[in-house]
């Protein structure tokens, strides 16, 4: 009888361990089958890890008083939206929202996931301008070189927010397809990248502040200053210095040198064609709104 109870107890303990391991895995922003470096810690096969705590410059809080409208933070996936949200939260202490519910982000620095009103500083979206005219009154449009953005999102799909897809992922092909899945993905996502930016530049009725990811990386201070001025948020030099001290955060993918280039010459040719069209639309938009025509992008 005693042995039976012991076996039942051990069995229950194992089930409980597996249950909570799965829960931790689901809530982890990195779902990977191998150990993955995450800040100063590691992710194990079951998603078990010690998450590095974020050193916030200010205690995070809701916007007070809330605005009667929301400000969109628009980007194609893989363009640094989460990193920019992190930087804005560091400078202002105000929570940033999202039209999505990413549980990994919600429990690791972005508790306002799925909040889409004026109680947050900006609202993340990868979608076209909403049909509801009162949804967003203004927008920050974050644009990244399509080559790097598409690759970053492909990495995210395979290895989470800061992982890198294995070489085999770029060579995989479905039975019914002659081309690799990666090749088809690039073709489809190039159209999506172009369409997203064109729609926000031509169909969104409110003011849009254009930010290039490459400039955000190169001159983070000046870029953040421009965004915060657009948002009509007053910050101190101390606020900015603190944010820049902690600017890397835990959601910026570390660059990993690849021993191969997954993009073919034909892909690069298509990328240049699409980039040129979007750049022309940006120039038209800036000319229409009497803004400087300076390109740090692409």
Short mmCIF file of C-alpha atoms in Angstrom, two decimals:
data_model
loop_
_atom_site.label_atom_id
_atom_site.label_comp_id
_atom_site.label_asym_id
_atom_site.label_seq_id
_atom_site.Cartn_x
_atom_site.Cartn_y
_atom_site.Cartn_z
CA UNK A 1 0.00 0.00 0.00
CA UNK A 2 2.84 2.34 0.93
CA UNK A 3 4.69 1.60 -2.33
CA UNK A 4 1.52 2.24 -4.33
CA UNK A 5 1.10 5.67 -2.72
CA UNK A 6 4.75 6.45 -3.37
CA UNK A 7 4.40 5.54 -7.05
CA UNK A 8 1.25 7.66 -7.34
CA UNK A 9 3.00 10.58 -5.64
CA UNK A 10 6.01 10.37 -7.98
CA UNK A 11 3.73 10.07 -11.00
CA UNK A 12 1.74 13.15 -9.90
CA UNK A 13 4.97 15.09 -9.33
CA UNK A 14 6.22 14.25 -12.83
CA UNK A 15 2.89 15.31 -14.39
CA UNK A 16 2.96 18.57 -12.44
CA UNK A 17 6.55 19.25 -13.53
CA UNK A 18 5.73 18.60 -17.17
CA UNK A 19 2.60 20.77 -16.94
CA UNK A 20 4.44 23.78 -15.55
CA UNK A 21 7.32 23.23 -18.00
CA UNK A 22 4.86 23.45 -20.88
CA UNK A 23 3.32 26.61 -19.36
CA UNK A 24 6.75 28.21 -19.06
CA UNK A 25 7.53 27.19 -22.62
CA UNK A 26 4.34 28.77 -23.94
CA UNK A 27 4.99 32.02 -22.09
CA UNK A 28 8.60 32.10 -23.21
CA UNK A 29 9.37 34.51 -26.05
CA UNK A 30 11.77 31.96 -27.44
CA UNK A 31 10.41 28.54 -28.35
CA UNK A 32 13.40 26.51 -29.39
CA UNK A 33 14.33 22.87 -29.21
CA UNK A 34 17.95 23.61 -28.38
CA UNK A 35 19.70 25.76 -25.82
CA UNK A 36 19.54 29.37 -26.91
CA UNK A 37 21.46 32.31 -25.51
CA UNK A 38 19.10 34.88 -24.02
CA UNK A 39 20.79 37.93 -22.57
CA UNK A 40 22.96 36.53 -19.79
CA UNK A 41 21.00 33.29 -19.49
CA UNK A 42 20.04 30.22 -21.47
CA UNK A 43 16.86 28.60 -22.65
CA UNK A 44 16.72 24.85 -22.19
CA UNK A 45 14.83 22.19 -24.17
CA UNK A 46 11.68 22.65 -22.07
CA UNK A 47 11.82 26.43 -22.10
CA UNK A 48 13.13 26.50 -18.54
CA UNK A 49 15.34 29.50 -17.90
CA UNK A 50 16.03 32.40 -15.63
CA UNK A 51 14.79 35.48 -17.44
CA UNK A 52 17.04 38.52 -17.07
CA UNK A 53 15.07 41.27 -15.37
CA UNK A 54 14.69 44.51 -17.30
CA UNK A 55 16.24 47.50 -15.60
CA UNK A 56 13.58 50.11 -16.25
CA UNK A 57 14.59 53.74 -15.94
CA UNK A 58 11.15 54.54 -14.54
CA UNK A 59 8.33 52.55 -13.06
CA UNK A 60 6.04 51.65 -15.95
CA UNK A 61 2.61 53.24 -15.83
CA UNK A 62 -0.45 54.08 -17.91
CA UNK A 63 -0.70 57.36 -19.72
CA UNK A 64 -2.36 59.89 -17.43
CA UNK A 65 -4.60 61.40 -18.45
CA UNK A 66 -5.21 59.03 -21.37
CA UNK A 67 -5.56 60.48 -24.84
CA UNK A 68 -8.98 60.28 -26.50
CA UNK A 69 -7.31 58.46 -29.39
CA UNK A 70 -4.52 55.95 -30.02
CA UNK A 71 -1.23 56.44 -31.87
CA UNK A 72 -0.20 53.56 -34.12
CA UNK A 73 3.35 52.20 -34.19
CA UNK A 74 3.33 50.61 -37.62
CA UNK A 75 5.89 48.29 -39.13
CA UNK A 76 6.32 45.20 -41.23
CA UNK A 77 7.25 42.27 -38.92
CA UNK A 78 10.97 42.05 -38.25
CA UNK A 79 11.52 45.81 -38.47
CA UNK A 80 12.36 46.47 -34.83
CA UNK A 81 8.89 47.34 -33.51
CA UNK A 82 9.38 45.57 -30.19
CA UNK A 83 12.80 47.14 -29.69
CA UNK A 84 11.40 50.61 -30.37
CA UNK A 85 8.56 49.97 -27.93
CA UNK A 86 11.16 49.01 -25.35
CA UNK A 87 13.15 52.21 -25.97
CA UNK A 88 10.04 54.38 -25.71
CA UNK A 89 9.07 52.71 -22.44
CA UNK A 90 12.57 53.33 -21.13
CA UNK A 91 12.51 57.06 -21.91
CA UNK A 92 8.93 57.80 -20.88
CA UNK A 93 7.95 55.08 -18.41
CA UNK A 94 4.62 54.91 -20.26
CA UNK A 95 3.36 51.50 -21.35
CA UNK A 96 3.09 50.70 -25.05
CA UNK A 97 0.23 48.61 -26.39
CA UNK A 98 -0.44 46.25 -29.27
CA UNK A 99 -3.34 45.02 -31.35
CA UNK A 100 -1.96 41.53 -30.70
CA UNK A 101 -1.70 39.37 -27.60
CA UNK A 102 1.82 38.01 -27.41
CA UNK A 103 2.00 36.24 -24.05
CA UNK A 104 5.78 36.04 -24.21
CA UNK A 105 5.98 39.83 -24.49
CA UNK A 106 3.21 40.40 -21.95
CA UNK A 107 5.08 38.69 -19.14
CA UNK A 108 8.51 40.00 -20.16
CA UNK A 109 8.29 43.75 -20.22
CA UNK A 110 5.13 44.62 -22.14
CA UNK A 111 2.14 44.16 -19.80
CA UNK A 112 -0.09 46.33 -22.02
CA UNK A 113 -0.25 43.75 -24.82
CA UNK A 114 -3.68 43.86 -26.50
CA UNK A 115 -4.38 47.38 -25.18
CA UNK A 116 -5.30 49.62 -28.11
CA UNK A 117 -6.55 52.90 -26.65
CA UNK A 118 -5.10 56.22 -25.53
CA UNK A 119 -3.97 54.86 -22.16
CA UNK A 120 -0.75 53.68 -23.82
CA UNK A 121 1.93 55.71 -25.60
CA UNK A 122 1.71 53.88 -28.94
CA UNK A 123 -0.01 50.76 -30.25
CA UNK A 124 1.93 48.17 -32.22
CA UNK A 125 0.45 46.98 -35.51
CA UNK A 126 1.64 45.19 -38.62
CA UNK A 127 -1.67 45.68 -40.37
CA UNK A 128 -2.96 48.05 -43.05
CA UNK A 129 -4.71 51.24 -41.88
CA UNK A 130 -7.95 50.29 -40.09
CA UNK A 131 -11.28 50.91 -41.73
CA UNK A 132 -12.54 52.61 -38.56
CA UNK A 133 -11.58 56.29 -39.04
CA UNK A 134 -11.30 56.94 -35.30
CA UNK A 135 -9.08 53.97 -34.47
CA UNK A 136 -5.79 55.85 -34.92
CA UNK A 137 -5.41 59.62 -35.25
CA UNK A 138 -1.68 59.55 -35.98
CA UNK A 139 1.06 57.00 -36.63
CA UNK A 140 4.76 56.35 -36.33
CA UNK A 141 5.81 54.36 -39.40
CA UNK A 142 8.94 52.29 -38.76
CA UNK A 143 10.56 51.14 -42.01
CA UNK A 144 13.43 48.70 -42.40
CA UNK A 145 15.32 47.51 -45.45
CA UNK A 146 13.07 44.72 -46.81
CA UNK A 147 16.00 42.35 -47.18
CA UNK A 148 16.80 42.55 -43.45
CA UNK A 149 13.16 42.77 -42.30
CA UNK A 150 12.08 39.68 -44.23
CA UNK A 151 15.09 37.72 -42.99
CA UNK A 152 14.46 38.84 -39.39
CA UNK A 153 10.82 37.75 -39.53
CA UNK A 154 11.79 34.42 -41.09
CA UNK A 155 14.17 33.93 -38.16
CA UNK A 156 11.38 34.82 -35.73
CA UNK A 157 9.01 32.31 -37.29
CA UNK A 158 11.59 29.55 -36.86
CA UNK A 159 13.39 30.50 -33.65
CA UNK A 160 11.43 33.14 -31.78
CA UNK A 161 12.09 36.80 -31.10
CA UNK A 162 15.88 36.65 -30.86
CA UNK A 163 16.79 33.30 -32.43
CA UNK A 164 18.24 32.53 -35.87
CA UNK A 165 16.79 30.04 -38.35
CA UNK A 166 19.07 27.09 -39.23
CA UNK A 167 20.56 26.76 -42.69
CA UNK A 168 18.26 23.82 -43.41
CA UNK A 169 15.18 26.06 -43.08
CA UNK A 170 16.23 28.01 -46.18
CA UNK A 171 16.56 24.85 -48.27
CA UNK A 172 13.33 23.12 -47.26
CA UNK A 173 10.76 22.69 -50.00
CA UNK A 174 7.21 21.37 -50.05
CA UNK A 175 6.44 18.37 -52.22
CA UNK A 176 4.10 20.29 -54.48
CA UNK A 177 6.49 23.19 -54.96
CA UNK A 178 9.42 23.37 -57.30
CA UNK A 179 10.86 26.34 -55.43
CA UNK A 180 12.04 26.30 -51.84
CA UNK A 181 9.65 27.50 -49.14
CA UNK A 182 12.12 30.32 -48.49
CA UNK A 183 11.97 31.50 -52.09
CA UNK A 184 8.17 31.53 -52.06
CA UNK A 185 8.22 33.29 -48.71
CA UNK A 186 10.46 36.09 -50.02
CA UNK A 187 8.24 36.64 -53.06
CA UNK A 188 5.05 36.87 -50.97
CA UNK A 189 6.59 38.98 -48.21
CA UNK A 190 8.08 41.50 -50.62
CA UNK A 191 4.57 42.23 -51.85
CA UNK A 192 3.35 42.48 -48.26
CA UNK A 193 6.23 44.82 -47.30
CA UNK A 194 5.46 47.14 -50.20
CA UNK A 195 1.70 47.08 -49.74
CA UNK A 196 1.85 47.84 -46.01
CA UNK A 197 3.97 50.95 -46.42
CA UNK A 198 2.13 52.21 -49.47
CA UNK A 199 -1.24 51.93 -47.74
CA UNK A 200 -0.11 53.90 -44.69
CA UNK A 201 1.57 56.52 -46.89
CA UNK A 202 -1.38 56.99 -49.23
CA UNK A 203 -4.56 55.93 -47.40
CA UNK A 204 -4.05 56.93 -43.77
CA UNK A 205 -5.70 60.35 -43.25
CA UNK A 206 -3.77 61.35 -40.15
CA UNK A 207 -0.17 62.55 -39.76
CA UNK A 208 2.52 59.88 -40.02
CA UNK A 209 6.06 60.22 -38.71
CA UNK A 210 8.49 58.15 -40.77
CA UNK A 211 11.34 56.42 -38.95
CA UNK A 212 14.03 54.30 -40.56
CA UNK A 213 15.25 51.36 -38.51
CA UNK A 214 18.77 51.86 -39.80
CA UNK A 215 18.77 55.42 -38.47
CA UNK A 216 17.36 54.28 -35.14
CA UNK A 217 20.34 51.95 -34.80
CA UNK A 218 22.89 54.49 -36.02
CA UNK A 219 21.65 57.54 -34.11
CA UNK A 220 19.28 56.29 -31.42
CA UNK A 221 19.23 59.55 -29.46
CA UNK A 222 18.27 61.82 -32.35
CA UNK A 223 15.72 59.34 -33.70
CA UNK A 224 14.01 58.95 -30.32
CA UNK A 225 13.97 62.73 -29.90
CA UNK A 226 12.16 63.09 -33.21
CA UNK A 227 9.58 60.45 -32.29
CA UNK A 228 8.92 61.95 -28.86
CA UNK A 229 8.56 65.43 -30.34
CA UNK A 230 6.00 64.02 -32.77
CA UNK A 231 4.18 62.42 -29.82
CA UNK A 232 4.32 65.77 -28.01
CA UNK A 233 6.06 64.17 -25.05
CA UNK A 234 8.47 66.24 -22.97
CA UNK A 235 11.49 64.35 -21.68
CA UNK A 236 14.61 65.27 -19.76
CA UNK A 237 18.21 64.69 -20.71
CA UNK A 238 18.39 62.35 -17.76
CA UNK A 239 15.50 60.30 -19.18
CA UNK A 240 17.23 59.98 -22.53
CA UNK A 241 20.65 59.16 -21.07
CA UNK A 242 19.17 56.40 -18.93
CA UNK A 243 17.33 54.88 -21.90
CA UNK A 244 20.49 54.91 -24.01
CA UNK A 245 22.47 53.29 -21.20
CA UNK A 246 20.01 50.37 -21.33
CA UNK A 247 19.18 50.57 -25.02
CA UNK A 248 19.97 46.98 -26.01
CA UNK A 249 17.27 45.42 -23.85
CA UNK A 250 16.41 41.73 -24.20
CA UNK A 251 14.39 41.73 -27.42
CA UNK A 252 16.92 42.78 -29.99
CA UNK A 253 18.24 39.89 -32.04
CA UNK A 254 22.02 39.64 -31.90
CA UNK A 255 23.57 39.61 -35.35
CA UNK A 256 24.88 36.20 -36.25
CA UNK A 257 27.30 35.88 -39.10
CA UNK A 258 26.02 33.35 -41.60
CA UNK A 259 28.33 31.28 -43.75
CA UNK A 260 25.95 31.70 -46.68
CA UNK A 261 23.65 34.31 -48.21
CA UNK A 262 20.06 33.00 -48.48
CA UNK A 263 19.17 35.66 -51.05
CA UNK A 264 19.73 34.93 -54.74
CA UNK A 265 20.60 37.54 -57.34
CA UNK A 266 17.03 37.44 -58.62
CA UNK A 267 15.76 38.10 -55.09
CA UNK A 268 18.09 41.10 -54.79
CA UNK A 269 16.82 42.40 -58.12
CA UNK A 270 13.22 42.17 -56.93
CA UNK A 271 14.13 43.82 -53.63
CA UNK A 272 15.66 46.79 -55.44
CA UNK A 273 12.58 47.22 -57.62
CA UNK A 274 10.25 47.19 -54.60
CA UNK A 275 12.50 49.50 -52.57
CA UNK A 276 12.60 52.04 -55.37
CA UNK A 277 8.81 52.17 -55.57
CA UNK A 278 8.39 52.64 -51.82
CA UNK A 279 11.15 55.28 -51.69
CA UNK A 280 9.35 57.22 -54.40
CA UNK A 281 6.14 57.10 -52.36
CA UNK A 282 8.01 58.33 -49.28
CA UNK A 283 9.41 61.23 -51.29
CA UNK A 284 5.94 62.10 -52.55
CA UNK A 285 4.57 61.96 -49.01
CA UNK A 286 7.34 64.14 -47.60
CA UNK A 287 7.04 66.66 -50.39
CA UNK A 288 3.30 66.85 -49.82
CA UNK A 289 3.86 67.53 -46.12
CA UNK A 290 6.86 69.83 -46.62
CA UNK A 291 9.29 67.46 -44.92
CA UNK A 292 12.97 67.02 -45.69
CA UNK A 293 13.86 64.41 -48.30
CA UNK A 294 16.69 62.59 -46.55
CA UNK A 295 17.14 58.85 -46.86
CA UNK A 296 19.19 56.92 -44.37
CA UNK A 297 17.47 53.70 -45.43
CA UNK A 298 17.83 50.75 -47.67
#
